[in-house]
Coordinates of C-alpha atoms and ligand atoms in Angstrom, one line a residue:
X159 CA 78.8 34.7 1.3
X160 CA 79.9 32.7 4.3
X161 CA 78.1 29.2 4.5
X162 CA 76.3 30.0 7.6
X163 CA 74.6 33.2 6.1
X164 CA 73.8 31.1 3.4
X165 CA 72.1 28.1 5.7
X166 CA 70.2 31.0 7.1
X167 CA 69.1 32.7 4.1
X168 CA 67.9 29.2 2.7
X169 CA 65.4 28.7 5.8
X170 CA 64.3 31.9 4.6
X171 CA 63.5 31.0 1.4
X172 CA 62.0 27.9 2.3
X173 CA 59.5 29.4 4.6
X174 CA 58.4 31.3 1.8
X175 CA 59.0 34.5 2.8
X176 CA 60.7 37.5 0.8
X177 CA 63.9 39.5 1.8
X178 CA 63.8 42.5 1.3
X179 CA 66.1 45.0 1.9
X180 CA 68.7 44.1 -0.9
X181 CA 70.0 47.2 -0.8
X182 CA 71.0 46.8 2.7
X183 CA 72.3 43.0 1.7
X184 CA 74.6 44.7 -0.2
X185 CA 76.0 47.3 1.9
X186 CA 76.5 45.4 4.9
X187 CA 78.1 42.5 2.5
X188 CA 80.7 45.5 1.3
X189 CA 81.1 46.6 4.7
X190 CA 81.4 43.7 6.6
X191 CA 84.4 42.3 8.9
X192 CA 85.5 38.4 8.8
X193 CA 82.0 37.4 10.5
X194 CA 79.0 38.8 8.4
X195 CA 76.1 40.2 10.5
X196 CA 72.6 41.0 10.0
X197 CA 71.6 42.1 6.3
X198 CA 69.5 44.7 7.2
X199 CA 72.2 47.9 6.1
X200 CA 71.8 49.1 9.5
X201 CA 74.3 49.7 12.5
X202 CA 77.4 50.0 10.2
X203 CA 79.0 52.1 13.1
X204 CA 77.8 52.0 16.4
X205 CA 73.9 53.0 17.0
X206 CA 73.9 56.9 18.6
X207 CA 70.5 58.2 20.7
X208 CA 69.1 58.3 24.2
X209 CA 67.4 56.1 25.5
X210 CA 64.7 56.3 28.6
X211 CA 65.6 53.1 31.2
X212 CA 68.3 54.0 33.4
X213 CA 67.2 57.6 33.8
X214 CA 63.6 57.4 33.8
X215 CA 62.9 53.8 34.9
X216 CA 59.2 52.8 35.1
X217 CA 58.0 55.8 36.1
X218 CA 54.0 55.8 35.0
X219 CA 52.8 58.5 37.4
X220 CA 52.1 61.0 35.5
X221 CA 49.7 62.5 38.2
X222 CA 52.3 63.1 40.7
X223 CA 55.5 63.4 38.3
X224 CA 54.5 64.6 35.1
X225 CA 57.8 66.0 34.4
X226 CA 59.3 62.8 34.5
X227 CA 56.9 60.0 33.8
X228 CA 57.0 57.9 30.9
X229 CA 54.7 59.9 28.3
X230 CA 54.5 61.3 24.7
X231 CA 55.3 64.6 26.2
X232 CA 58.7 62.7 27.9
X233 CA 59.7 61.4 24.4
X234 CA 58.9 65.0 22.2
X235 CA 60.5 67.0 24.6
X236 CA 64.0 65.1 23.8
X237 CA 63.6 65.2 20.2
X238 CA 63.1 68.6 20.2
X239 CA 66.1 68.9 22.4
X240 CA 68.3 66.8 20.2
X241 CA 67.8 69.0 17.3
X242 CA 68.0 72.6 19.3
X243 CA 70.9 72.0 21.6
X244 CA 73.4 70.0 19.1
X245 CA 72.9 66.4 19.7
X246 CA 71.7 65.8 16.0
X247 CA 74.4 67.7 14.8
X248 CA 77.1 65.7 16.5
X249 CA 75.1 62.0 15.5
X250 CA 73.0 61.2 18.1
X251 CA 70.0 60.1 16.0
X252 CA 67.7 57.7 17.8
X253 CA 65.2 58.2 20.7
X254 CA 64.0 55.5 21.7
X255 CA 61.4 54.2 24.9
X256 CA 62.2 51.3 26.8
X257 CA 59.3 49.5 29.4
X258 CA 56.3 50.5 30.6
X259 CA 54.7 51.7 27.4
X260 CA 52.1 49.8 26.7
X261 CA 48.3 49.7 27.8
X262 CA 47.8 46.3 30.5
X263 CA 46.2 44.5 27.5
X264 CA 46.4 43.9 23.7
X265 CA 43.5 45.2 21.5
X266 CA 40.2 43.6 20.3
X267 CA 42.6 42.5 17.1
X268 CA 45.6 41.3 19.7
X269 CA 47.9 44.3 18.5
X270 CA 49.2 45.8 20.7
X271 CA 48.6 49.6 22.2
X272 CA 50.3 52.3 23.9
X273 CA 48.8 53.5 27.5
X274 CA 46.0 55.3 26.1
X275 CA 46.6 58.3 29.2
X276 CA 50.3 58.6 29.0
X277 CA 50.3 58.2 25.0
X278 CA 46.7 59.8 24.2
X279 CA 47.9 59.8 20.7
X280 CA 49.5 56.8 20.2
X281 CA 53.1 55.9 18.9
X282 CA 52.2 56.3 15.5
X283 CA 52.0 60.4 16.1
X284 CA 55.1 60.1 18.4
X285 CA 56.9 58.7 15.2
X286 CA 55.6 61.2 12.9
X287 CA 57.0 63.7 15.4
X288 CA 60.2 62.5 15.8
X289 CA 60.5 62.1 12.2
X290 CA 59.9 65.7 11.4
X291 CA 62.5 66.4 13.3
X292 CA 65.0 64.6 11.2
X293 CA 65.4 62.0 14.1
X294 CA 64.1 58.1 14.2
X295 CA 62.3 56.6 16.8
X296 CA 63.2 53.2 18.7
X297 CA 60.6 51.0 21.0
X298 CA 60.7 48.3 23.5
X299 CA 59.9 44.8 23.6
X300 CA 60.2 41.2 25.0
X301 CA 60.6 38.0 23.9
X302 CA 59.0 36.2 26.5
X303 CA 54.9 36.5 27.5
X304 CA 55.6 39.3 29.1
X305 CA 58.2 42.4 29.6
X306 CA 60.2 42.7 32.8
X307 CA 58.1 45.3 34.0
X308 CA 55.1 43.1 33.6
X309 CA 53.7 44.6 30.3
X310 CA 52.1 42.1 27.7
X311 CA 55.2 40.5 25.5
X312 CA 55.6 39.5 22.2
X313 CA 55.6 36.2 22.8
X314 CA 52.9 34.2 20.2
X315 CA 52.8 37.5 18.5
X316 CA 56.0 38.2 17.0
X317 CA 54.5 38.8 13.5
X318 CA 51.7 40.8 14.5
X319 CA 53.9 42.9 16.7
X320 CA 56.3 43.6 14.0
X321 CA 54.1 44.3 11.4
X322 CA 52.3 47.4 13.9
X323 CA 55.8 48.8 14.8
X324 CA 56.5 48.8 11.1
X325 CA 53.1 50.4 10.6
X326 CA 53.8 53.1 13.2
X327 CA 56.9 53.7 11.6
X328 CA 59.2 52.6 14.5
X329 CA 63.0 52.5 13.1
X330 CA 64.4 50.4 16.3
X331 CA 63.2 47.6 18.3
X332 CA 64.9 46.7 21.6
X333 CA 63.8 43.1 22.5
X334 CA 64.8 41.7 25.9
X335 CA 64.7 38.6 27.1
X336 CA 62.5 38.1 30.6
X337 CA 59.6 36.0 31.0
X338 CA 60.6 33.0 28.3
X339 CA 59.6 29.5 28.2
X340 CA 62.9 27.8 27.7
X341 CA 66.1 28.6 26.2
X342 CA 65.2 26.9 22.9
X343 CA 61.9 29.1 22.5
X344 CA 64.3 32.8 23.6
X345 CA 66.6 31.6 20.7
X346 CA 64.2 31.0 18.5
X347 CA 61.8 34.2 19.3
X348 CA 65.1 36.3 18.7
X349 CA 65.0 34.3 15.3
X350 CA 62.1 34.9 14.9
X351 CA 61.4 38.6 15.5
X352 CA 64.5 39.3 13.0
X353 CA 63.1 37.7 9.9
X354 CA 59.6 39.7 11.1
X355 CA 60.9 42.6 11.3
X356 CA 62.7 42.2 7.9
X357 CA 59.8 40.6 6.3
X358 CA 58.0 44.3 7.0
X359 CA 60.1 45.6 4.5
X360 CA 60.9 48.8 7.0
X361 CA 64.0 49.3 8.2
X362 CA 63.9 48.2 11.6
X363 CA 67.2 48.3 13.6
X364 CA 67.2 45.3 16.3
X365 CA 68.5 45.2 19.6
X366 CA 68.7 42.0 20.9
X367 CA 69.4 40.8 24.8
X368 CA 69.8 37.4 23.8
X369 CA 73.4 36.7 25.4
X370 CA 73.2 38.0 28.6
X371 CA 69.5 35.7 29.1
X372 CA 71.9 32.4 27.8
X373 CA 74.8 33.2 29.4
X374 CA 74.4 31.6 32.6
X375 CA 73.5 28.6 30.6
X376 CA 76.0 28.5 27.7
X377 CA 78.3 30.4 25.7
X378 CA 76.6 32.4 23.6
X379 CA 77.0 31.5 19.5
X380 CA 78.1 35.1 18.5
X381 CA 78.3 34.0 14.8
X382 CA 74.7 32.9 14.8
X383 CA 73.9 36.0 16.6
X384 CA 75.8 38.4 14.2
X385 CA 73.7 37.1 11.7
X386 CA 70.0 38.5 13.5
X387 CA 70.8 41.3 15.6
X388 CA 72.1 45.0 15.0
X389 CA 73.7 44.5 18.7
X390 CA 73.2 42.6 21.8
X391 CA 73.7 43.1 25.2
X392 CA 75.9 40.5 27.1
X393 CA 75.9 41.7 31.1
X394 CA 73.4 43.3 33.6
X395 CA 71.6 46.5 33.4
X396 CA 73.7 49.8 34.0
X397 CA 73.3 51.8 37.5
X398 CA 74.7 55.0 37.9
X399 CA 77.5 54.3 39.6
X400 CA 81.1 54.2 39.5
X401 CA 80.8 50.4 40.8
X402 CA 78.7 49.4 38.1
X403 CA 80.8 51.3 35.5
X404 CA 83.9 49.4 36.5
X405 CA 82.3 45.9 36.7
X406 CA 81.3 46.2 33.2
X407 CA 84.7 47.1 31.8
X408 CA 86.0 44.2 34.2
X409 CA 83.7 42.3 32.8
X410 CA 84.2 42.9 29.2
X411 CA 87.8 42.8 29.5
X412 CA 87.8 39.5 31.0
X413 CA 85.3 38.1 28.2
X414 CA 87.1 39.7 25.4
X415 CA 88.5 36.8 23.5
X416 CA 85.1 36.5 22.6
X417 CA 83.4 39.6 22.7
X418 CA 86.1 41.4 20.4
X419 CA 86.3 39.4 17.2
X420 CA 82.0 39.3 17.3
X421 CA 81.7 43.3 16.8
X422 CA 82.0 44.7 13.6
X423 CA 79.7 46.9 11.1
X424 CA 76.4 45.9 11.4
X425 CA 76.6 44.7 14.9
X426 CA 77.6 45.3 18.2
X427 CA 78.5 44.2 21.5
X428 CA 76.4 46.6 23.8
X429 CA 77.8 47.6 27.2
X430 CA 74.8 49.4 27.9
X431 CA 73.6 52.7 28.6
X432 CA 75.8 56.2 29.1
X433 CA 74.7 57.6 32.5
X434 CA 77.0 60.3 31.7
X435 CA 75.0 63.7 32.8
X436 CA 72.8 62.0 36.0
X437 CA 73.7 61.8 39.7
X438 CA 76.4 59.1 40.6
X439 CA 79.6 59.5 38.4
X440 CA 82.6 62.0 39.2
X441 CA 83.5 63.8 36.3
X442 CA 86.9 61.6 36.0
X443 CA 84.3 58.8 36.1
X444 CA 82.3 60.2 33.1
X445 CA 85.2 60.8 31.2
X446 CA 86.4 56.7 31.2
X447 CA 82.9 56.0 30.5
X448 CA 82.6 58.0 27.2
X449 CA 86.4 56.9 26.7
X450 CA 86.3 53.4 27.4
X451 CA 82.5 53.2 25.4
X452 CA 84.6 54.6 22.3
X453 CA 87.2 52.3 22.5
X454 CA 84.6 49.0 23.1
X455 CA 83.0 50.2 19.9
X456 CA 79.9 50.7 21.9
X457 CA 76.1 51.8 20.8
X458 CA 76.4 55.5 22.6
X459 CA 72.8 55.2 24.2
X460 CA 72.5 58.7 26.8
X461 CA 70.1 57.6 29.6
X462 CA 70.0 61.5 31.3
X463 CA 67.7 64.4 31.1
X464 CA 69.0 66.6 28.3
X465 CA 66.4 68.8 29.8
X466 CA 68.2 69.5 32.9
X467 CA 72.1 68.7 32.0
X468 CA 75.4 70.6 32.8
X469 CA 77.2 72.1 30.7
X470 CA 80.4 70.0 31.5
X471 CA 78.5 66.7 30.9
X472 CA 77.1 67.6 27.6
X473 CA 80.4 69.1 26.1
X474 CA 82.0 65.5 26.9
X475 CA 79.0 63.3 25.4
X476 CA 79.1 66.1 22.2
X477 CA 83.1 65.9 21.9
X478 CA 83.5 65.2 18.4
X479 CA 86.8 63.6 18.7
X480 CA 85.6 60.8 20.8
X481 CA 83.1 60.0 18.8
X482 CA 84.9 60.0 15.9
X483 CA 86.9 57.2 17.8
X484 CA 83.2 55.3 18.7
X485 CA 82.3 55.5 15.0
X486 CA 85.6 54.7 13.3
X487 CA 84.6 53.3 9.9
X488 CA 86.9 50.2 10.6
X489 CA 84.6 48.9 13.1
X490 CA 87.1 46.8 15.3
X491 CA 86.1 46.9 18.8
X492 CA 89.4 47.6 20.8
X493 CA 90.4 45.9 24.2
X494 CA 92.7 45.5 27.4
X495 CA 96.3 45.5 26.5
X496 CA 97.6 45.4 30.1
X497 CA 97.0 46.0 33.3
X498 CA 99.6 47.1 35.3
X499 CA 99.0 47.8 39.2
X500 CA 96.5 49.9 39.3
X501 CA 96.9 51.5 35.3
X502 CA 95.0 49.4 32.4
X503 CA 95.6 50.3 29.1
X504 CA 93.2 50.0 26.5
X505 CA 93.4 50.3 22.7
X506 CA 91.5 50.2 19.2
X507 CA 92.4 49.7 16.3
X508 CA 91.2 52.7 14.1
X509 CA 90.9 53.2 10.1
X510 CA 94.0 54.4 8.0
X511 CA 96.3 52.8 10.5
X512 CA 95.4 54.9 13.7
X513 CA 95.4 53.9 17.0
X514 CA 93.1 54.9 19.9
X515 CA 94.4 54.4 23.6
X516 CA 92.9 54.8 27.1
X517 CA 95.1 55.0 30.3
X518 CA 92.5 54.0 33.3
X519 CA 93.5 54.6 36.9
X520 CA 92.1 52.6 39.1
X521 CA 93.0 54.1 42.4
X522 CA 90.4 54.9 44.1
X523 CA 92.8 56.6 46.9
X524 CA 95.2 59.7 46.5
X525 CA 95.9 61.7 43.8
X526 CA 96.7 62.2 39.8
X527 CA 99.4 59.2 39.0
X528 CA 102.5 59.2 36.6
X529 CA 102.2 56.2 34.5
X530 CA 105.2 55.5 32.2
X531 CA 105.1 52.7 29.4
X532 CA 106.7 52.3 26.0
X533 CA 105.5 53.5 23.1
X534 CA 106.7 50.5 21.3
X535 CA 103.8 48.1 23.4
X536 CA 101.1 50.0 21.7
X537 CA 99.0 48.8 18.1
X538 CA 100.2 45.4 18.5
X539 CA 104.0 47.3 18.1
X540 CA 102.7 49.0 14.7
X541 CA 101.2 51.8 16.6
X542 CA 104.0 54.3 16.4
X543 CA 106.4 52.0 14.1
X544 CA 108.9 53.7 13.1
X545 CA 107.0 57.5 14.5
X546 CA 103.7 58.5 15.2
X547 CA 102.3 61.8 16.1
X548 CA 100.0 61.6 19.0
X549 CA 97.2 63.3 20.1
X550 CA 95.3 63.6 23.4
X551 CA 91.4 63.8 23.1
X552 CA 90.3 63.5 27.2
X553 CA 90.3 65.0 30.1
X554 CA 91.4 67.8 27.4
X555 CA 92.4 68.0 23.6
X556 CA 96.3 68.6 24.0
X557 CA 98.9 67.8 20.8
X558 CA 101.9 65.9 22.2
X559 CA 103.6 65.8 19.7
X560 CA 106.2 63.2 17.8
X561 CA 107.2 59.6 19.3
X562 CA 109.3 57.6 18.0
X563 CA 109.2 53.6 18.3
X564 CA 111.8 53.9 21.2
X565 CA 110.4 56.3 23.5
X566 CA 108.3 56.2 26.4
X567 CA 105.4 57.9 27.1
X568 CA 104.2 59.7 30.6
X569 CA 100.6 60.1 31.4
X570 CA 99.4 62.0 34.5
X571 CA 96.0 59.8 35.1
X572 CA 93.1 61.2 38.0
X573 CA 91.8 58.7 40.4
X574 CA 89.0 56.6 38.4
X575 CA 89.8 58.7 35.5
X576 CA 91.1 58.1 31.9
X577 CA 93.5 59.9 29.5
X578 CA 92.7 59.1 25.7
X579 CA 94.9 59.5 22.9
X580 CA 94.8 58.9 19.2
X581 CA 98.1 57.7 17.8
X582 CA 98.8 58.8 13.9
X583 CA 101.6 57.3 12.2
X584 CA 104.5 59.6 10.4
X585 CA 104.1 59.0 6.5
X586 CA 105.8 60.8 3.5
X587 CA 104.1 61.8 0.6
X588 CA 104.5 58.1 -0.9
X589 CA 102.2 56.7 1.9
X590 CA 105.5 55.4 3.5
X591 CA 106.4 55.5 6.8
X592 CA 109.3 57.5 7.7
X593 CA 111.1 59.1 10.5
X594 CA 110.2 62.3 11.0
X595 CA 113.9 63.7 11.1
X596 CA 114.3 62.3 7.8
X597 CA 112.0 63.9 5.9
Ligands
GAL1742 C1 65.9 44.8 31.6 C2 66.8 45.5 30.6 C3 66.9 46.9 30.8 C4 65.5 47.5 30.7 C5 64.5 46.8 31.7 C6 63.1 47.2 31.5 O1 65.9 43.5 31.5 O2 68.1 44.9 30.6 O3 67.8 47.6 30.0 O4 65.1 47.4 29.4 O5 64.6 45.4 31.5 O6 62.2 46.5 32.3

């Protein structure tokens, strides 16, 4: 047990309050990557689900847009969806609502309600619901007095508030940051709202905004933060663009010193929301999304209407081979090798010595591009050392057979688009790496 788990575990004790959840102790101990995270069991690979914001925004008129307001009948309709059209199946298990929830004021007892029109039956039903659908259901909250949207916060009430999600049977908190006091009261309401939550004794997975609110200020402690949140979010809110898309890959790639050695099982960095499926990416564009959110190790969060998606859009978001790259048991977030021109190249490190690898182009002018690079560049030079079998996943699945250390490789990348491969390496039946002429 590192000493700074330990420091935090003793405050625990001393306020006299209980963990629970050894269980989860345990497995996220066993799990666990150099810097220990959040004991809470959860998160262990990247968190899958949809989630309402980017899509669905704020909208509360049900009168005029009932289809697409912010309702029970919004949130049932996707579960349903998630089980009958294969979302389940593939491991996107969460389904979760973001702002504009809640009723204007707290109840007579200060906990807090849903709108009572657009969730006549309150979030406790909703969870039941969900939960008989084999999924788990995720809410939204705020540190500060009040959300962004203007809804009442959590702030003075963190215990209260965590106490009724766990009483609802809520499985996922999202806690933003707006509307705070001072940066010493946002850290310590994240603080605080993680040792609520675990003192429920529910399992409540917790999604923190805490970086992105310091950042402006001061580098965030991602150590400290391992240690209370499931993931965070570091950088502004998704669009559905191409634009914003590329500014948070610029921006992760030129943070990733720290960002990359902060992820690991049991928590995240969180890129935000796939818009994968909605109006404003290409499809080359939703294919680096989905490849470069696998390589970061991302929570795959779908912000789209699964009611009303094509075809083409859900077969990416349901390809099984890129998610097996997002959910790699070794949990190590991957990052920018190079950046060459207009080419970057990406990679991951991925469980029994496999490599993951993304080939961006960013021209946004012309045609597909040849981009040539040696194999032996790739997996920090292990990748394909001495051979490797490589496979691509994206636009298309495509075997390309045997490379050996000393070979180059030729991609054929879209404009905005993204080839990903997995790299195997060649071993003999002694786990020993050999040459695949020699064997
Ligand atoms: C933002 C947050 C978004 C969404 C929105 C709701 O601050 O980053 O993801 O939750 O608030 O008002």
């Amino acid at each position: 047990m590192s000493s700074v788990r330990a420091t935090v575990l003793g405050q625990e004790r001393a306020r006299g309050r209980n963990l629970k959840l050894a269980v989860g102790l345990l497995l996220a101990v066993l799990a666990g990557p150099g810097v220990s995270a959040l004991d809470n069991g959860l998160a262990l690979t990247p968190t899958m689900g949809w989630l309402h914001w980017e899509r669905f925004t704020c909208n509360v008129d049900c009168q005029e847009d009932p289809e697409n307001c912010i309702s029970e009948q919004l949130f049932m309709q996707m579960a349903e969806l998630m089980v009958s059209d294969g979302w389940k199946a593939v491991g996107y298990e969460y389904v979760c609502i973001d702002d504009c929830w809640l009723a204007s004021q707290r109840d007579e007892n200060g906990r807090l309600k849903a709108d009572p029109k657009r969730f006549p039956n309150g979030i406790q039903h909703l969870a039941n619901y969900v939960h008989s659908k084999g999924l788990k259901l995720g809410i939204y909250q705020d540190v500060g007095t009040h959300t962004c949207a203007g809804y009442p916060g959590s702030y003075g009430y963190y215990d209260i508030d965590a106490q009724t999600f766990a009483d609802w049977g809520v499985d996922l908190l999202k806690f933003d940051g707006c509307n705070y006091k001072n940066l010493e009261s946002l850290k310590e309401g994240y603080r605080h709202m993680s040792f609520a939550l675990n003192n429920t004794g529910r399992r409540i997975l917790y999604s923190c905004e805490w970086p992105l609110y310091i950042r402006p200020f001061q580098q965030p402690n991602y150590t400290e933060i391992r240690q209370y949140c499931n993931h965070w979010r570091n950088f502004g809110d998704i669009f559905d663009s191409w634009n914003s898309v590329k500014g948070i890959l610029a921006w992760t790639a030129s943070n990733q010193e720290s960002l990359v050695p902060a992820a690991g099982p049991g928590g995240w960095n969180d890129p935000d929301m796939l818009v994968i499926g909605n109006f404003g990416l290409s499809w080359e564009q939703q294919i680096t999304q989905m490849a470069l959110w696998a390589i970061m190790a991302a929570p795959l969060f779908m912000s789209n209407d699964l009611r009303h998606i094509n075809p083409q859009s859900k077969s990416l978001l349901q390809n099984k081979d890129v998610i097996a790259v997002n959910q790699d048991p070794l949990g190590k977030q991957g990052y920018r090798l190079r950046k060459e021109k207009d080419f970057e190249v990406w990679e991951r490190p991925l469980s029994n010595l496999a490599w993951a690898v993304a080939v961006l182009n960013q021209k946004e002018i012309g045609g597909p591009q040849n981009y040539v690079f040696s194999i032996s560049v790739l997996g920090k030079g292990l990748g394909c050392s001495p051979a490797c079998h490589i496979t691509q996943i994206l636009p298309e699945k495509k075997e390309l057979g045997l490379y050996e250390w000393t070979s180059h490789l030729k991609v054929r990348v879209n404009p905005t688009g993204t080839v990903l491969l997995k790299l195997k390496p060649i071993q003999n039946e002694s786990g020993c790496f050999q040459l695949p002429h020699l064997r």
